[in-house]
């Protein structure tokens, strides 16, 4: 317990180290009196240059990640001092995060917590953090609003956390899940003045550079290519081949594919068809959640880059609408695919459900085909990107 309390105290004190303020002071600048008056990396970069801004971002990220990492290195009895080890890990992250936002060394006048919160999340929930980070880059590169990217990225992170854990509110994951929801809420609250400026069209933007244009194109094209390619490969190549293969396996039983066992002995043609479908479903079923998760992530990245281009008009506005519609088909198709997987097994025990299975299966196939079609249209539209150096400012 003593060791755990020491780590928690250290987490707050480490989080309270005002790197942005100290680095600015070392250059003779009181960062409170320049730019937005914030001690975070964005304001330091705006006032003192990109290199120092990146340095502050890295240091602020580390002061969020290090306490959580240290908590994970403690002896098991220290990690479970408050019950589940999840409690200590999340608590160290919370205190590091709060230390940055309300540092004792600056009379509790701190930053907005984006970098420090990212460091905490990177250790507690790495995959949702990666998704949130790319979402941040996608929005900033296409709109050049860092505040908008930060706000949306933390919301994406919260959703990704809930989706990526099977039981996010179970005792083993509850503390971390609550932090992954409360942390983003606090960060959005700290950005309330930015939200007002975004709505009024007076929010500061990062300088327009070729780097941002290239990054936006890179994220858009790579995500769209993975989305379209994955949809075509799974829906029109892999899944049909798997189902056809199991029909042949059942029909040819016994064979080397069944380890010499006669798995279809004394069965009717209908029973053989049901067996082949059930076996194929057992092979394809576990792929569906990962497949739809991949589609969803790609849709988010493509949508965010297209969002920043929509105000250029013409094909760019249509691009956003096409991508939005494609994303909606994924959002609708995911729960339907879960229902189809359940009905695939239930119909074997209850023949009355066969009609429901066929109907929902056709709906699922239609949505999958529509997703692939829309992603293909968006892929074709990618041949026409916004003109380089175009200075039209995208509205929010």
Tab-separated table of C-alpha atoms in Angstrom:
chain	number	residue	atom	x	y	z
A	1	UNK	CA	0.000	0.000	0.000
A	2	UNK	CA	2.828	2.413	0.900
A	3	UNK	CA	4.631	1.713	-2.356
A	4	UNK	CA	1.413	2.188	-4.322
A	5	UNK	CA	0.742	5.532	-2.608
A	6	UNK	CA	4.281	6.688	-3.376
A	7	UNK	CA	3.767	5.886	-7.058
A	8	UNK	CA	0.449	7.765	-7.127
A	9	UNK	CA	2.004	10.816	-5.462
A	10	UNK	CA	4.899	10.708	-7.895
A	11	UNK	CA	2.456	10.440	-10.795
A	12	UNK	CA	0.810	13.733	-9.854
A	13	UNK	CA	4.131	15.488	-9.269
A	14	UNK	CA	5.573	14.233	-12.562
A	15	UNK	CA	2.424	15.343	-14.345
A	16	UNK	CA	2.744	18.765	-12.703
A	17	UNK	CA	6.167	19.468	-14.235
A	18	UNK	CA	5.363	22.399	-16.590
A	19	UNK	CA	7.733	21.599	-19.438
A	20	UNK	CA	6.129	24.132	-21.756
A	21	UNK	CA	6.464	26.913	-19.207
A	22	UNK	CA	10.059	25.975	-18.302
A	23	UNK	CA	11.271	25.707	-21.899
A	24	UNK	CA	9.657	29.037	-22.762
A	25	UNK	CA	11.253	30.622	-19.680
A	26	UNK	CA	14.639	29.291	-20.763
A	27	UNK	CA	14.154	31.369	-23.925
A	28	UNK	CA	13.146	34.440	-21.937
A	29	UNK	CA	9.448	34.088	-22.729
A	30	UNK	CA	6.543	33.998	-20.294
A	31	UNK	CA	4.274	31.665	-22.256
A	32	UNK	CA	1.274	32.784	-20.192
A	33	UNK	CA	1.546	36.195	-21.892
A	34	UNK	CA	1.890	35.013	-25.476
A	35	UNK	CA	-0.385	33.318	-27.983
A	36	UNK	CA	-3.303	31.606	-26.318
A	37	UNK	CA	-1.603	31.808	-22.926
A	38	UNK	CA	-1.535	28.018	-22.654
A	39	UNK	CA	1.561	26.084	-21.538
A	40	UNK	CA	0.914	23.189	-23.926
A	41	UNK	CA	2.836	22.113	-27.000
A	42	UNK	CA	0.528	23.834	-29.492
A	43	UNK	CA	1.014	27.303	-28.019
A	44	UNK	CA	4.745	26.779	-27.457
A	45	UNK	CA	5.118	25.699	-31.079
A	46	UNK	CA	3.154	28.720	-32.260
A	47	UNK	CA	5.218	31.164	-30.180
A	48	UNK	CA	8.692	29.589	-30.186
A	49	UNK	CA	8.699	27.418	-33.275
A	50	UNK	CA	7.788	23.908	-34.338
A	51	UNK	CA	10.902	22.200	-32.953
A	52	UNK	CA	10.319	23.411	-29.412
A	53	UNK	CA	6.633	22.652	-29.756
A	54	UNK	CA	7.439	19.051	-30.687
A	55	UNK	CA	9.888	18.834	-27.780
A	56	UNK	CA	7.206	19.962	-25.345
A	57	UNK	CA	4.707	17.532	-26.862
A	58	UNK	CA	7.145	14.640	-26.410
A	59	UNK	CA	7.962	15.562	-22.815
A	60	UNK	CA	4.307	16.072	-21.911
A	61	UNK	CA	3.468	12.713	-23.487
A	62	UNK	CA	6.189	10.999	-21.458
A	63	UNK	CA	5.008	12.441	-18.166
A	64	UNK	CA	1.672	10.772	-18.804
A	65	UNK	CA	3.105	7.449	-19.967
A	66	UNK	CA	5.927	7.003	-17.444
A	67	UNK	CA	3.816	6.848	-14.228
A	68	UNK	CA	1.487	4.223	-15.744
A	69	UNK	CA	4.455	2.232	-17.006
A	70	UNK	CA	6.116	2.359	-13.578
A	71	UNK	CA	2.905	1.231	-11.903
A	72	UNK	CA	2.979	-1.837	-14.141
A	73	UNK	CA	6.483	-2.709	-12.904
A	74	UNK	CA	5.554	-2.831	-9.217
A	75	UNK	CA	5.411	-6.161	-7.349
A	76	UNK	CA	2.021	-7.915	-7.671
A	77	UNK	CA	1.078	-7.172	-4.049
A	78	UNK	CA	1.632	-3.431	-4.649
A	79	UNK	CA	-0.295	-3.453	-7.933
A	80	UNK	CA	-3.289	-5.041	-6.207
A	81	UNK	CA	-3.132	-2.805	-3.129
A	82	UNK	CA	-6.444	-1.191	-4.140
A	83	UNK	CA	-8.019	-4.394	-5.433
A	84	UNK	CA	-7.589	-4.927	-9.155
A	85	UNK	CA	-4.283	-3.904	-10.734
A	86	UNK	CA	-6.414	-1.943	-13.193
A	87	UNK	CA	-7.241	0.501	-10.385
A	88	UNK	CA	-3.608	1.416	-9.693
A	89	UNK	CA	-2.703	1.699	-13.377
A	90	UNK	CA	-5.667	3.931	-14.171
A	91	UNK	CA	-5.224	5.979	-10.987
A	92	UNK	CA	-1.588	6.727	-11.824
A	93	UNK	CA	-2.735	7.866	-15.254
A	94	UNK	CA	-5.499	10.023	-13.783
A	95	UNK	CA	-3.128	11.762	-11.377
A	96	UNK	CA	-0.512	12.368	-14.081
A	97	UNK	CA	-3.241	13.794	-16.327
A	98	UNK	CA	-4.644	16.001	-13.553
A	99	UNK	CA	-1.128	17.085	-12.635
A	100	UNK	CA	-0.672	18.527	-16.111
A	101	UNK	CA	-4.071	20.220	-16.128
A	102	UNK	CA	-3.769	21.535	-12.551
A	103	UNK	CA	-0.029	21.669	-11.675
A	104	UNK	CA	0.837	22.467	-8.097
A	105	UNK	CA	4.000	24.249	-9.288
A	106	UNK	CA	1.999	26.861	-11.231
A	107	UNK	CA	-0.808	27.422	-8.744
A	108	UNK	CA	-2.944	24.858	-10.580
A	109	UNK	CA	-2.859	26.768	-13.860
A	110	UNK	CA	-1.999	24.125	-16.421
A	111	UNK	CA	-2.452	22.899	-19.962
A	112	UNK	CA	-5.336	21.198	-21.700
A	113	UNK	CA	-3.947	17.698	-21.307
A	114	UNK	CA	-3.869	16.448	-24.909
A	115	UNK	CA	-0.254	15.230	-24.959
A	116	UNK	CA	-0.232	13.995	-21.361
A	117	UNK	CA	-3.552	12.236	-21.819
A	118	UNK	CA	-2.191	10.667	-25.008
A	119	UNK	CA	0.771	9.310	-23.043
A	120	UNK	CA	-1.522	7.763	-20.447
A	121	UNK	CA	-3.804	6.243	-23.073
A	122	UNK	CA	-0.859	4.914	-25.062
A	123	UNK	CA	0.017	2.629	-22.153
A	124	UNK	CA	-3.495	1.849	-20.896
A	125	UNK	CA	-5.183	1.310	-24.276
A	126	UNK	CA	-2.623	1.307	-27.093
A	127	UNK	CA	-4.834	0.337	-30.069
A	128	UNK	CA	-7.616	2.871	-29.388
A	129	UNK	CA	-4.842	5.436	-28.908
A	130	UNK	CA	-3.301	4.624	-32.288
A	131	UNK	CA	-6.705	4.992	-33.952
A	132	UNK	CA	-7.295	8.298	-32.160
A	133	UNK	CA	-3.838	9.587	-33.138
A	134	UNK	CA	-4.324	8.863	-36.840
A	135	UNK	CA	-7.784	10.444	-36.586
A	136	UNK	CA	-6.112	13.536	-35.137
A	137	UNK	CA	-3.612	13.642	-38.015
A	138	UNK	CA	-6.373	13.119	-40.582
A	139	UNK	CA	-8.437	16.056	-39.329
A	140	UNK	CA	-5.523	18.420	-38.692
A	141	UNK	CA	-3.942	17.697	-42.075
A	142	UNK	CA	-7.180	18.453	-43.932
A	143	UNK	CA	-8.578	21.318	-41.812
A	144	UNK	CA	-5.415	22.623	-40.063
A	145	UNK	CA	-7.378	23.026	-36.815
A	146	UNK	CA	-5.395	21.346	-34.026
A	147	UNK	CA	-8.158	21.972	-31.502
A	148	UNK	CA	-10.741	20.285	-33.728
A	149	UNK	CA	-8.431	17.322	-34.260
A	150	UNK	CA	-7.868	17.009	-30.512
A	151	UNK	CA	-11.559	17.168	-29.599
A	152	UNK	CA	-12.663	14.645	-32.219
A	153	UNK	CA	-9.704	12.329	-31.568
A	154	UNK	CA	-10.555	11.909	-27.882
A	155	UNK	CA	-14.157	11.098	-28.790
A	156	UNK	CA	-12.912	8.496	-31.277
A	157	UNK	CA	-10.660	7.103	-28.556
A	158	UNK	CA	-13.559	6.707	-26.116
A	159	UNK	CA	-15.677	4.879	-28.690
A	160	UNK	CA	-12.749	2.688	-29.758
A	161	UNK	CA	-12.129	1.706	-26.137
A	162	UNK	CA	-15.750	0.621	-25.674
A	163	UNK	CA	-15.750	-1.373	-28.911
A	164	UNK	CA	-12.325	-3.003	-28.525
A	165	UNK	CA	-12.979	-4.576	-25.097
A	166	UNK	CA	-15.520	-7.385	-24.861
A	167	UNK	CA	-16.812	-6.320	-21.422
A	168	UNK	CA	-15.473	-2.776	-20.835
A	169	UNK	CA	-17.512	-2.298	-17.650
A	170	UNK	CA	-16.569	-5.587	-15.994
A	171	UNK	CA	-14.657	-5.301	-12.672
A	172	UNK	CA	-11.320	-6.061	-14.354
A	173	UNK	CA	-11.670	-3.190	-16.850
A	174	UNK	CA	-14.072	-0.763	-15.162
A	175	UNK	CA	-11.522	1.703	-13.780
A	176	UNK	CA	-9.623	2.058	-17.034
A	177	UNK	CA	-12.854	2.359	-19.006
A	178	UNK	CA	-14.130	5.122	-16.732
A	179	UNK	CA	-10.862	7.016	-17.156
A	180	UNK	CA	-11.080	6.533	-20.923
A	181	UNK	CA	-14.501	8.213	-20.790
A	182	UNK	CA	-13.965	10.855	-18.103
A	183	UNK	CA	-10.526	11.892	-19.420
A	184	UNK	CA	-11.855	12.852	-22.873
A	185	UNK	CA	-14.793	14.643	-21.244
A	186	UNK	CA	-12.385	16.762	-19.156
A	187	UNK	CA	-10.248	17.477	-22.199
A	188	UNK	CA	-13.278	18.620	-24.194
A	189	UNK	CA	-14.290	20.827	-21.259
A	190	UNK	CA	-10.836	22.426	-21.275
A	191	UNK	CA	-11.351	23.164	-24.988
A	192	UNK	CA	-14.644	25.009	-24.530
A	193	UNK	CA	-13.114	28.337	-25.610
A	194	UNK	CA	-11.696	26.636	-28.707
A	195	UNK	CA	-15.137	25.216	-29.469
A	196	UNK	CA	-16.617	28.722	-29.323
A	197	UNK	CA	-13.917	30.021	-31.680
A	198	UNK	CA	-14.486	27.100	-34.055
A	199	UNK	CA	-18.186	27.881	-34.182
A	200	UNK	CA	-17.452	31.576	-34.750
A	201	UNK	CA	-14.827	30.854	-37.399
A	202	UNK	CA	-12.087	32.633	-35.429
A	203	UNK	CA	-10.039	29.628	-34.276
A	204	UNK	CA	-6.309	29.657	-35.060
A	205	UNK	CA	-5.044	27.284	-37.741
A	206	UNK	CA	-1.595	25.837	-38.251
A	207	UNK	CA	0.336	27.285	-41.149
A	208	UNK	CA	-0.585	25.909	-44.564
A	209	UNK	CA	2.307	23.752	-45.752
A	210	UNK	CA	2.863	21.083	-48.362
A	211	UNK	CA	3.531	18.657	-45.502
A	212	UNK	CA	-0.100	18.842	-44.335
A	213	UNK	CA	-1.438	18.406	-47.873
A	214	UNK	CA	0.774	15.373	-48.449
A	215	UNK	CA	-0.200	13.823	-45.112
A	216	UNK	CA	-3.913	14.271	-45.818
A	217	UNK	CA	-3.566	12.625	-49.230
A	218	UNK	CA	-1.493	9.779	-47.781
A	219	UNK	CA	-3.999	8.974	-45.027
A	220	UNK	CA	-6.953	9.274	-47.410
A	221	UNK	CA	-5.584	7.090	-50.200
A	222	UNK	CA	-4.039	4.401	-47.978
A	223	UNK	CA	-7.168	4.076	-45.821
A	224	UNK	CA	-9.475	4.079	-48.830
A	225	UNK	CA	-7.343	1.501	-50.639
A	226	UNK	CA	-7.330	-0.796	-47.604
A	227	UNK	CA	-11.093	-0.345	-47.155
A	228	UNK	CA	-12.012	-1.006	-50.798
A	229	UNK	CA	-9.494	-3.807	-51.228
A	230	UNK	CA	-10.545	-5.515	-48.011
A	231	UNK	CA	-14.248	-5.271	-48.864
A	232	UNK	CA	-13.757	-6.763	-52.337
A	233	UNK	CA	-11.375	-9.476	-51.135
A	234	UNK	CA	-13.542	-10.637	-48.245
A	235	UNK	CA	-17.014	-10.312	-49.775
A	236	UNK	CA	-16.342	-11.502	-53.314
A	237	UNK	CA	-13.284	-13.751	-52.988
A	238	UNK	CA	-12.551	-15.144	-49.521
A	239	UNK	CA	-16.045	-15.729	-48.084
A	240	UNK	CA	-17.548	-17.369	-51.207
A	241	UNK	CA	-14.450	-19.542	-51.577
A	242	UNK	CA	-14.687	-20.684	-47.947
A	243	UNK	CA	-18.360	-21.658	-48.252
A	244	UNK	CA	-17.790	-23.466	-51.552
A	245	UNK	CA	-14.778	-25.264	-50.093
A	246	UNK	CA	-16.773	-26.645	-47.162
A	247	UNK	CA	-19.494	-27.889	-49.528
A	248	UNK	CA	-16.832	-29.904	-51.320
A	249	UNK	CA	-15.337	-31.129	-48.030
A	250	UNK	CA	-18.695	-32.427	-46.797
A	251	UNK	CA	-19.615	-33.927	-50.168
A	252	UNK	CA	-16.241	-35.690	-50.450
A	253	UNK	CA	-16.161	-37.038	-46.876
A	254	UNK	CA	-14.219	-39.051	-45.856
A	255	UNK	CA	-11.048	-37.541	-47.295
A	256	UNK	CA	-7.713	-36.084	-46.271
A	257	UNK	CA	-9.607	-32.806	-45.586
A	258	UNK	CA	-11.633	-34.578	-42.858
A	259	UNK	CA	-8.668	-36.571	-41.489
A	260	UNK	CA	-10.202	-39.695	-42.956
A	261	UNK	CA	-13.411	-39.339	-40.900
A	262	UNK	CA	-16.831	-39.728	-42.462
A	263	UNK	CA	-18.347	-36.557	-41.052
A	264	UNK	CA	-21.441	-36.797	-43.266
A	265	UNK	CA	-22.342	-40.449	-42.667
A	266	UNK	CA	-26.061	-41.299	-42.869
A	267	UNK	CA	-27.121	-37.725	-43.637
A	268	UNK	CA	-29.558	-36.343	-46.184
A	269	UNK	CA	-28.651	-33.794	-48.827
A	270	UNK	CA	-30.262	-31.048	-46.728
A	271	UNK	CA	-28.291	-32.107	-43.665
A	272	UNK	CA	-25.091	-32.087	-45.701
A	273	UNK	CA	-25.893	-28.582	-46.895
A	274	UNK	CA	-26.583	-27.459	-43.316
A	275	UNK	CA	-23.337	-29.054	-42.101
A	276	UNK	CA	-21.307	-27.358	-44.834
A	277	UNK	CA	-22.931	-23.997	-44.027
A	278	UNK	CA	-22.352	-24.429	-40.285
A	279	UNK	CA	-18.687	-25.339	-40.764
A	280	UNK	CA	-18.117	-22.453	-43.154
A	281	UNK	CA	-19.913	-20.133	-40.745
A	282	UNK	CA	-17.652	-21.257	-37.914
A	283	UNK	CA	-14.649	-20.333	-40.079
A	284	UNK	CA	-15.988	-16.995	-41.302
A	285	UNK	CA	-17.846	-15.924	-38.132
A	286	UNK	CA	-14.769	-14.944	-36.061
A	287	UNK	CA	-13.505	-12.860	-38.976
A	288	UNK	CA	-16.598	-10.635	-39.140
A	289	UNK	CA	-15.919	-8.502	-36.014
A	290	UNK	CA	-12.334	-7.843	-37.112
A	291	UNK	CA	-13.431	-7.163	-40.682
A	292	UNK	CA	-16.079	-4.636	-39.657
A	293	UNK	CA	-13.703	-3.045	-37.150
A	294	UNK	CA	-11.136	-2.584	-39.921
A	295	UNK	CA	-13.773	-1.115	-42.233
A	296	UNK	CA	-14.933	1.249	-39.492
A	297	UNK	CA	-11.422	2.501	-38.774
A	298	UNK	CA	-10.709	3.046	-42.471
A	299	UNK	CA	-14.062	4.826	-42.873
A	300	UNK	CA	-13.208	7.190	-40.008
A	301	UNK	CA	-9.841	8.137	-41.500
A	302	UNK	CA	-11.266	8.615	-44.997
A	303	UNK	CA	-14.248	10.584	-43.687
A	304	UNK	CA	-12.077	12.944	-41.631
A	305	UNK	CA	-9.809	13.811	-44.548
A	306	UNK	CA	-12.792	14.231	-46.876
A	307	UNK	CA	-14.456	16.452	-44.252
A	308	UNK	CA	-11.703	19.034	-44.559
A	309	UNK	CA	-11.972	19.099	-48.355
A	310	UNK	CA	-15.737	19.346	-48.703
A	311	UNK	CA	-15.819	23.165	-48.765
A	312	UNK	CA	-13.660	23.216	-51.885
A	313	UNK	CA	-16.908	22.403	-53.680
A	314	UNK	CA	-17.616	20.281	-56.724
A	315	UNK	CA	-16.332	16.721	-56.590
A	316	UNK	CA	-14.898	17.298	-53.118
A	317	UNK	CA	-18.345	17.893	-51.654
A	318	UNK	CA	-19.661	14.776	-53.407
A	319	UNK	CA	-16.661	12.808	-52.156
A	320	UNK	CA	-17.605	13.571	-48.563
A	321	UNK	CA	-21.214	12.499	-49.137
A	322	UNK	CA	-20.175	9.241	-50.829
A	323	UNK	CA	-17.770	8.376	-48.021
A	324	UNK	CA	-20.363	9.294	-45.393
A	325	UNK	CA	-22.935	6.998	-47.023
A	326	UNK	CA	-20.384	4.187	-47.269
A	327	UNK	CA	-19.579	4.604	-43.585
A	328	UNK	CA	-23.274	4.415	-42.718
A	329	UNK	CA	-23.603	1.113	-44.596
A	330	UNK	CA	-20.785	-0.283	-42.453
A	331	UNK	CA	-22.433	1.006	-39.260
A	332	UNK	CA	-25.753	-0.621	-40.229
A	333	UNK	CA	-24.183	-3.781	-41.610
A	334	UNK	CA	-22.145	-4.640	-38.512
A	335	UNK	CA	-25.070	-5.447	-36.150
A	336	UNK	CA	-26.898	-7.172	-38.999
A	337	UNK	CA	-23.895	-9.453	-39.573
A	338	UNK	CA	-23.989	-10.383	-35.881
A	339	UNK	CA	-27.682	-11.239	-36.204
A	340	UNK	CA	-27.000	-13.364	-39.298
A	341	UNK	CA	-24.230	-15.275	-37.506
A	342	UNK	CA	-26.612	-16.047	-34.628
A	343	UNK	CA	-29.435	-17.119	-36.951
A	344	UNK	CA	-27.059	-19.368	-38.890
A	345	UNK	CA	-26.820	-21.649	-35.847
A	346	UNK	CA	-30.326	-21.115	-34.465
A	347	UNK	CA	-31.998	-22.192	-37.723
A	348	UNK	CA	-30.458	-25.665	-37.338
A	349	UNK	CA	-32.307	-26.199	-34.045
A	350	UNK	CA	-35.436	-24.364	-35.170
A	351	UNK	CA	-36.337	-24.825	-38.878
A	352	UNK	CA	-38.902	-22.017	-38.592
A	353	UNK	CA	-35.996	-19.549	-38.470
A	354	UNK	CA	-34.711	-20.536	-41.918
A	355	UNK	CA	-36.783	-17.863	-43.650
A	356	UNK	CA	-35.536	-15.183	-41.249
A	357	UNK	CA	-31.945	-16.309	-41.813
A	358	UNK	CA	-32.299	-16.137	-45.607
A	359	UNK	CA	-33.920	-12.678	-45.446
A	360	UNK	CA	-31.324	-11.149	-43.108
A	361	UNK	CA	-28.497	-12.854	-44.969
A	362	UNK	CA	-29.644	-11.239	-48.219
A	363	UNK	CA	-29.821	-7.844	-46.491
A	364	UNK	CA	-26.298	-8.332	-45.145
A	365	UNK	CA	-24.974	-9.308	-48.581
A	366	UNK	CA	-26.684	-6.306	-50.192
A	367	UNK	CA	-25.174	-3.911	-47.659
A	368	UNK	CA	-21.726	-5.440	-48.130
A	369	UNK	CA	-22.008	-5.077	-51.906
A	370	UNK	CA	-23.197	-1.466	-51.513
A	371	UNK	CA	-20.265	-0.705	-49.198
A	372	UNK	CA	-17.797	-2.088	-51.727
A	373	UNK	CA	-19.469	-0.131	-54.541
A	374	UNK	CA	-19.400	3.179	-52.656
A	375	UNK	CA	-15.809	2.624	-51.530
A	376	UNK	CA	-14.945	1.937	-55.172
A	377	UNK	CA	-16.601	5.173	-56.255
A	378	UNK	CA	-14.647	7.063	-53.580
A	379	UNK	CA	-11.493	5.309	-54.801
A	380	UNK	CA	-12.165	6.580	-58.306
A	381	UNK	CA	-12.745	10.072	-56.926
A	382	UNK	CA	-9.299	9.913	-55.299
A	383	UNK	CA	-7.861	10.552	-58.761
A	384	UNK	CA	-9.067	14.132	-58.285
A	385	UNK	CA	-7.563	15.707	-55.173
A	386	UNK	CA	-7.768	19.360	-54.015
A	387	UNK	CA	-5.306	21.560	-55.860
A	388	UNK	CA	-1.967	21.918	-54.121
A	389	UNK	CA	-1.515	25.266	-52.455
A	390	UNK	CA	-5.227	26.121	-52.600
A	391	UNK	CA	-5.883	28.574	-49.781
A	392	UNK	CA	-9.644	28.275	-49.354
A	393	UNK	CA	-10.289	27.928	-45.627
A	394	UNK	CA	-12.617	25.006	-44.834
A	395	UNK	CA	-15.468	26.015	-42.537
A	396	UNK	CA	-16.532	23.898	-39.591
